[in-house]
mmCIF file of C-alpha atoms in Angstrom:
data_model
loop_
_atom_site.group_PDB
_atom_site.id
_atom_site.type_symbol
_atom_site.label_atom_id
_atom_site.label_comp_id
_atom_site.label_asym_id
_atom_site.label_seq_id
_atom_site.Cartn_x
_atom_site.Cartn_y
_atom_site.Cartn_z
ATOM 1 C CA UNK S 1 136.825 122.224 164.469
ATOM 2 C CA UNK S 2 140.495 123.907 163.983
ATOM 3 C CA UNK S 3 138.768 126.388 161.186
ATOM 4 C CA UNK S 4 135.914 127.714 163.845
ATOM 5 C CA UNK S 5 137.125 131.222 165.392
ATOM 6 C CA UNK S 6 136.701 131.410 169.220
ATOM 7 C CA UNK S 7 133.348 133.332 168.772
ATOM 8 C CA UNK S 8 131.455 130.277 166.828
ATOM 9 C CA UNK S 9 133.190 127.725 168.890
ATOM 10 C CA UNK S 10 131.744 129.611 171.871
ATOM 11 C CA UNK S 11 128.456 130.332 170.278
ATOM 12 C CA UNK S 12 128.384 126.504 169.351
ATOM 13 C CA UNK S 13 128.815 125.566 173.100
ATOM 14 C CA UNK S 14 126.161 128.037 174.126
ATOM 15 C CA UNK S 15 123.766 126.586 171.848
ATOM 16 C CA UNK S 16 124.562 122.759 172.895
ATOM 17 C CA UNK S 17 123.687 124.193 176.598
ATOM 18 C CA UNK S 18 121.027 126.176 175.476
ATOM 19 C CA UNK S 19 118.983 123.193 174.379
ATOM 20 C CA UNK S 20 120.112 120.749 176.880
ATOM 21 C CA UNK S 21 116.747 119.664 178.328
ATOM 22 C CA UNK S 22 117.528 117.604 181.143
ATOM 23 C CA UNK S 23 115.641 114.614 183.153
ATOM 24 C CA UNK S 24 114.344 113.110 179.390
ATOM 25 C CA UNK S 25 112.885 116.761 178.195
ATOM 26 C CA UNK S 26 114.217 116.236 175.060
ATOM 27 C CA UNK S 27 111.936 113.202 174.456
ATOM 28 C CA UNK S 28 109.086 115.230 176.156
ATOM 29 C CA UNK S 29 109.309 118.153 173.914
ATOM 30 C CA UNK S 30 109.221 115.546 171.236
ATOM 31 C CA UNK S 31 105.851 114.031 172.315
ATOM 32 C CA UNK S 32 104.603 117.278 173.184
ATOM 33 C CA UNK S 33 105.243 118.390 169.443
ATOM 34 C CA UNK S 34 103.704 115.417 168.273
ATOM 35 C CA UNK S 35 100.474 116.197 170.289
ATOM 36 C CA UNK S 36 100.023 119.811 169.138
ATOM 37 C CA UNK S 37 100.645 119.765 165.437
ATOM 38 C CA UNK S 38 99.173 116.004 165.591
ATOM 39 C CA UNK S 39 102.278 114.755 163.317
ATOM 40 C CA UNK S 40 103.972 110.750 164.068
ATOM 41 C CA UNK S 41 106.751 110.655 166.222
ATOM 42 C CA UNK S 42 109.257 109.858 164.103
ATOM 43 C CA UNK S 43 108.806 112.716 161.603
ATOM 44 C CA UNK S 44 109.043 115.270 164.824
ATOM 45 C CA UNK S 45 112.287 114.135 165.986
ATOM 46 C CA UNK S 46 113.427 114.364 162.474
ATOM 47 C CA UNK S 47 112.748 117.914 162.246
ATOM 48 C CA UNK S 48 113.895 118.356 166.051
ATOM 49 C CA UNK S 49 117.155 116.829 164.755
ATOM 50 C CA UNK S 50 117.914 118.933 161.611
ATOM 51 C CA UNK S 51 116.487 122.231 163.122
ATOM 52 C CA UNK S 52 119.307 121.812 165.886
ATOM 53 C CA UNK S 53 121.728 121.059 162.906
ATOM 54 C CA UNK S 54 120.390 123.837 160.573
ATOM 55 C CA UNK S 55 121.322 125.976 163.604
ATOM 56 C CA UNK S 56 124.790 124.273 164.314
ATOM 57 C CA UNK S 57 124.822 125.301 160.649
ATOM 58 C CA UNK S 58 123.990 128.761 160.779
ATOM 59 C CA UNK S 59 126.019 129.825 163.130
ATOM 60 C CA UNK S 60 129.536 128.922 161.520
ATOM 61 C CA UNK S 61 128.247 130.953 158.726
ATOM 62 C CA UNK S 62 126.501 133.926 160.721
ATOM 63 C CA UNK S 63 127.750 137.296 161.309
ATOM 64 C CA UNK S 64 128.761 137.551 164.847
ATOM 65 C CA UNK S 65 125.797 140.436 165.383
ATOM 66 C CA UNK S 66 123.453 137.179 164.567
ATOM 67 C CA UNK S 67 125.160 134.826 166.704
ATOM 68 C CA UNK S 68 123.491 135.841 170.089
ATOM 69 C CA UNK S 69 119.777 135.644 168.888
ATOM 70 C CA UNK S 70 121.087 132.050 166.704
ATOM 71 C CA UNK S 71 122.000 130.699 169.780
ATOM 72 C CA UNK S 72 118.677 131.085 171.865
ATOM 73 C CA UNK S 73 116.638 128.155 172.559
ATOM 74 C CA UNK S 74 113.353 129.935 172.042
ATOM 75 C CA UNK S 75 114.921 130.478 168.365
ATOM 76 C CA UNK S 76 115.368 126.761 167.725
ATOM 77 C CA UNK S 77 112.094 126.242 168.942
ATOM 78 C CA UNK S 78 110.717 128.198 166.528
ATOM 79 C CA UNK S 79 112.405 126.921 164.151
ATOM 80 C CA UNK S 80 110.836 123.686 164.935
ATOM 81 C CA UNK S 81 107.467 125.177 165.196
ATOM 82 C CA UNK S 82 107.392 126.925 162.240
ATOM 83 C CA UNK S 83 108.238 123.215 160.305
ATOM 84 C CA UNK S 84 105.786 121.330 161.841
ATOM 85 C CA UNK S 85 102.909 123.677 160.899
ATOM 86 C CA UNK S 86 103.939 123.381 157.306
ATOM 87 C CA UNK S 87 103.798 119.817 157.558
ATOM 88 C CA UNK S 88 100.747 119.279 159.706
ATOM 89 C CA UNK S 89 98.993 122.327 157.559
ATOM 90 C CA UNK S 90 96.867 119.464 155.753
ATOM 91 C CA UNK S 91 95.890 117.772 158.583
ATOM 92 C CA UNK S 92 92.412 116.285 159.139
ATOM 93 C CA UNK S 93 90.625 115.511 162.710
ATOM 94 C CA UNK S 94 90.792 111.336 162.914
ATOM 95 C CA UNK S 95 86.295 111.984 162.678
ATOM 96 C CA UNK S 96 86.919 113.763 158.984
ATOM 97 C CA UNK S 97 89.694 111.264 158.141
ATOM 98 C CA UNK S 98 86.964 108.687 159.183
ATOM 99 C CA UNK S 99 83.999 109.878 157.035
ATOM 100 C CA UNK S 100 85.575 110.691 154.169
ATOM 101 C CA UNK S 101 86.988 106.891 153.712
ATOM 102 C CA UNK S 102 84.805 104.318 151.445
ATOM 103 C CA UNK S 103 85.345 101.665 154.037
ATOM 104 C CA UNK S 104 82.981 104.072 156.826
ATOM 105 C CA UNK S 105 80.516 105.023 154.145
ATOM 106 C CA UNK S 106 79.674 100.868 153.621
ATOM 107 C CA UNK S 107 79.229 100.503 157.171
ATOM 108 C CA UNK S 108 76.878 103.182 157.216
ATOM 109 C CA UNK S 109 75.066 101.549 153.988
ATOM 110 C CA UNK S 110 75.273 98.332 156.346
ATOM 111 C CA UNK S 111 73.361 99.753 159.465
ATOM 112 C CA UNK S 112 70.986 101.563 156.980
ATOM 113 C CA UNK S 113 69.797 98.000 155.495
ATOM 114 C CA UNK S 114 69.723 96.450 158.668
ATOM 115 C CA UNK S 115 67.351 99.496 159.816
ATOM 116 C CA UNK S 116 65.034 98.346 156.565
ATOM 117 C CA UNK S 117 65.573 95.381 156.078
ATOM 118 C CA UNK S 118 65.995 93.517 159.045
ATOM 119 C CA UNK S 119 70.036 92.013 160.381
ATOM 120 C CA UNK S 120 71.700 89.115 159.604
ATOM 121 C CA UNK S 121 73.524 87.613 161.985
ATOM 122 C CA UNK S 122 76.794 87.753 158.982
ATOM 123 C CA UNK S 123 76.510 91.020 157.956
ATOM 124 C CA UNK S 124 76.456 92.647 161.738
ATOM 125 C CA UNK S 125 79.768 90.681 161.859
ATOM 126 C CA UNK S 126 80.952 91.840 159.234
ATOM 127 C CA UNK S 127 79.808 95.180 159.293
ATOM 128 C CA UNK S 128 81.683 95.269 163.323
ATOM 129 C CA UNK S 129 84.761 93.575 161.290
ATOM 130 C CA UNK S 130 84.617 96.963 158.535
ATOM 131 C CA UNK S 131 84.544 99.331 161.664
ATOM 132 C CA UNK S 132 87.464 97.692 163.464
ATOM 133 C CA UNK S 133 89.277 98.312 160.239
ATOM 134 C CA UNK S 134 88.471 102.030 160.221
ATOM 135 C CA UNK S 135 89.387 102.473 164.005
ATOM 136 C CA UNK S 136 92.946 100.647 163.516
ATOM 137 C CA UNK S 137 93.455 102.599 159.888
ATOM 138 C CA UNK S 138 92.038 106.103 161.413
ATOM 139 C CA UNK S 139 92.415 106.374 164.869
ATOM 140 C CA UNK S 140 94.928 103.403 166.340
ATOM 141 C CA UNK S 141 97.917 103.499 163.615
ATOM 142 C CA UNK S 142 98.340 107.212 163.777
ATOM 143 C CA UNK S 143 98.007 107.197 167.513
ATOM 144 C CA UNK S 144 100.412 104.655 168.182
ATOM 145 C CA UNK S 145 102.784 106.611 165.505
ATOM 146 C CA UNK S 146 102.676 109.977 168.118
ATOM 147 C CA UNK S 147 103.032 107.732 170.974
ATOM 148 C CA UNK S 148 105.830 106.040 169.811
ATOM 149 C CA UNK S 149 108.306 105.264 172.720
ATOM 150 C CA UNK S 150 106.060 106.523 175.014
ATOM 151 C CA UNK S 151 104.621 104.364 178.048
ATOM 152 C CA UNK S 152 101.232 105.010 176.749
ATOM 153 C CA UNK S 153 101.267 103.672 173.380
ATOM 154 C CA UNK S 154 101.404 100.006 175.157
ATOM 155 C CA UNK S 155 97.605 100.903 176.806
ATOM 156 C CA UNK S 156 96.362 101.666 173.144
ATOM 157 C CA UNK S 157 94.150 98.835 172.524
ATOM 158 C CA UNK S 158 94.171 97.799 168.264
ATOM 159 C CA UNK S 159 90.397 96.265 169.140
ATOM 160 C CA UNK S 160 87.843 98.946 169.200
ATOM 161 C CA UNK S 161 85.454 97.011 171.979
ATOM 162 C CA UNK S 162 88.458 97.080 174.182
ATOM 163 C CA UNK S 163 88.314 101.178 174.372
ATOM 164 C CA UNK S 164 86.070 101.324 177.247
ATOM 165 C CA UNK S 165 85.196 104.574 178.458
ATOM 166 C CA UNK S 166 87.733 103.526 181.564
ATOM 167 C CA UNK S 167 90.603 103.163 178.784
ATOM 168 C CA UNK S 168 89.397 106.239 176.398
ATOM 169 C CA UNK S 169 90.041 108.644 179.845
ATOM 170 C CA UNK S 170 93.797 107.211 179.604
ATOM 171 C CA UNK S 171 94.130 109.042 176.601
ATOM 172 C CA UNK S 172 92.274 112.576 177.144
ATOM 173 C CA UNK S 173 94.999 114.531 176.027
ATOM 174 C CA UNK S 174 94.487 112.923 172.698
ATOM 175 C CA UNK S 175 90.850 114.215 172.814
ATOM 176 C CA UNK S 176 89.915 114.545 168.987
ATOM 177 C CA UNK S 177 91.099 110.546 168.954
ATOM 178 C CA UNK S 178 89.164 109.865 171.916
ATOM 179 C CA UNK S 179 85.812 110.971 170.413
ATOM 180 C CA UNK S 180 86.410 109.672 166.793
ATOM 181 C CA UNK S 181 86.718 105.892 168.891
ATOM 182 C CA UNK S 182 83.707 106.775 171.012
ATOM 183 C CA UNK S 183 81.664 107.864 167.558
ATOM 184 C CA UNK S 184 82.647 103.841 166.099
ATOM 185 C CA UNK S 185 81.481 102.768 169.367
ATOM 186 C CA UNK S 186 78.546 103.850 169.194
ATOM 187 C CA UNK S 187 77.839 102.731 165.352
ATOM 188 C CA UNK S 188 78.836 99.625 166.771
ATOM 189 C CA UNK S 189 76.623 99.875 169.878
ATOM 190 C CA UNK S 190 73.600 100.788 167.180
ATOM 191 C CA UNK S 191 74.234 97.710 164.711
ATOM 192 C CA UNK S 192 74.476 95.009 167.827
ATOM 193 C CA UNK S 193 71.027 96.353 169.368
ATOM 194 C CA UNK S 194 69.411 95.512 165.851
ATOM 195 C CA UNK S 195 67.176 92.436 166.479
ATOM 196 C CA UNK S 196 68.205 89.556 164.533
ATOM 197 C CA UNK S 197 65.805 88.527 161.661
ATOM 198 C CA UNK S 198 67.726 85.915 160.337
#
């Protein structure tokens, strides 16, 4: 640190206490991020982490007219902002990321056939087995990933019968999840009241 002038070592310290986010807001912001731009946990706090470096960065190489707006919080956070939209800027709802997989469209076939045809006691199984598989692909995995060392993730249930209404309204700041769960629910409500034929 012998090479930094007074001015960036200052300008580094005001940064460091710029983004100090005390009583765990540094986690928060993190799971906050992951909510809005809908992105795992793990790939936030990697851009969290080398925005705040990019900045550390910038200012040793920043003329000292630069260094006051550098050293803001509100300009590391957008910073951070403006990363995450380019990553989540391909995102898809968990409902479009649902219906546009082969696995959903078969269990769709399946409850169509049923409809015609009459059930079988094997292929409502296994038609309830295909849309467990879409809920833990589409909706639990990349839930779990933005919950990720939060209490919460440990009340995500990886069965799809166990997301009761009661345990959907845990989640209802996740509310594009919560209604792509209650949508396989209900396919799954629709298969089991097929009668039996055989």
């Amino acid at each position: 640190m012998s090479h930094l002038n007074d001015e960036q070592v200052q300008s580094l310290a005001n940064f460091k206490s710029n983004i100090h986010l005390p009583h765990g807001g540094f986690h928060t912001l993190i799971v906050d991020l992951c909510r809005e731009y809908q992105l795992p946990f793990p790939k936030v706090r990697t851009v969290v982490k080398a925005s705040q470096i990019d900045v550390e960065n910038k200012i040793l190489d920043a003329d000292i007219a630069d260094l006051e707006r550098i050293v803001t919080k509100q300009y590391w956070v957008d910073l951070i902002r403006e990363r995450l939209a380019l990553l989540a800027v391909d995102n898809k709802t968990p409902l479009q990321d649902i219906t546009e997989t082969e696995l959903y469209r078969q269990c769709l076939e399946s409850i169509r056939e049923m409809k015609c045809s009459g059930a079988t006691q094997q292929l409502q199984a296994s038609t309830i087995e295909s849309l467990n598989s879409v809920y833990e692909m589409s909706v639990y995995k990349p839930l779990k990933a933005m919950l990720h060392t939060t209490q919460l993730q440990w009340k995500l249930k990886r069965e799809l019968q166990s997301m009761t209404e009661e345990q959907r309204t845990l989640f209802c700041d996740y509310p594009a999840y919560m209604q792509a769960t209650k949508h396989l629910l209900d396919l799954c409500d629709e298969m089991t009241s097929l009668t039996v034929t055989r």
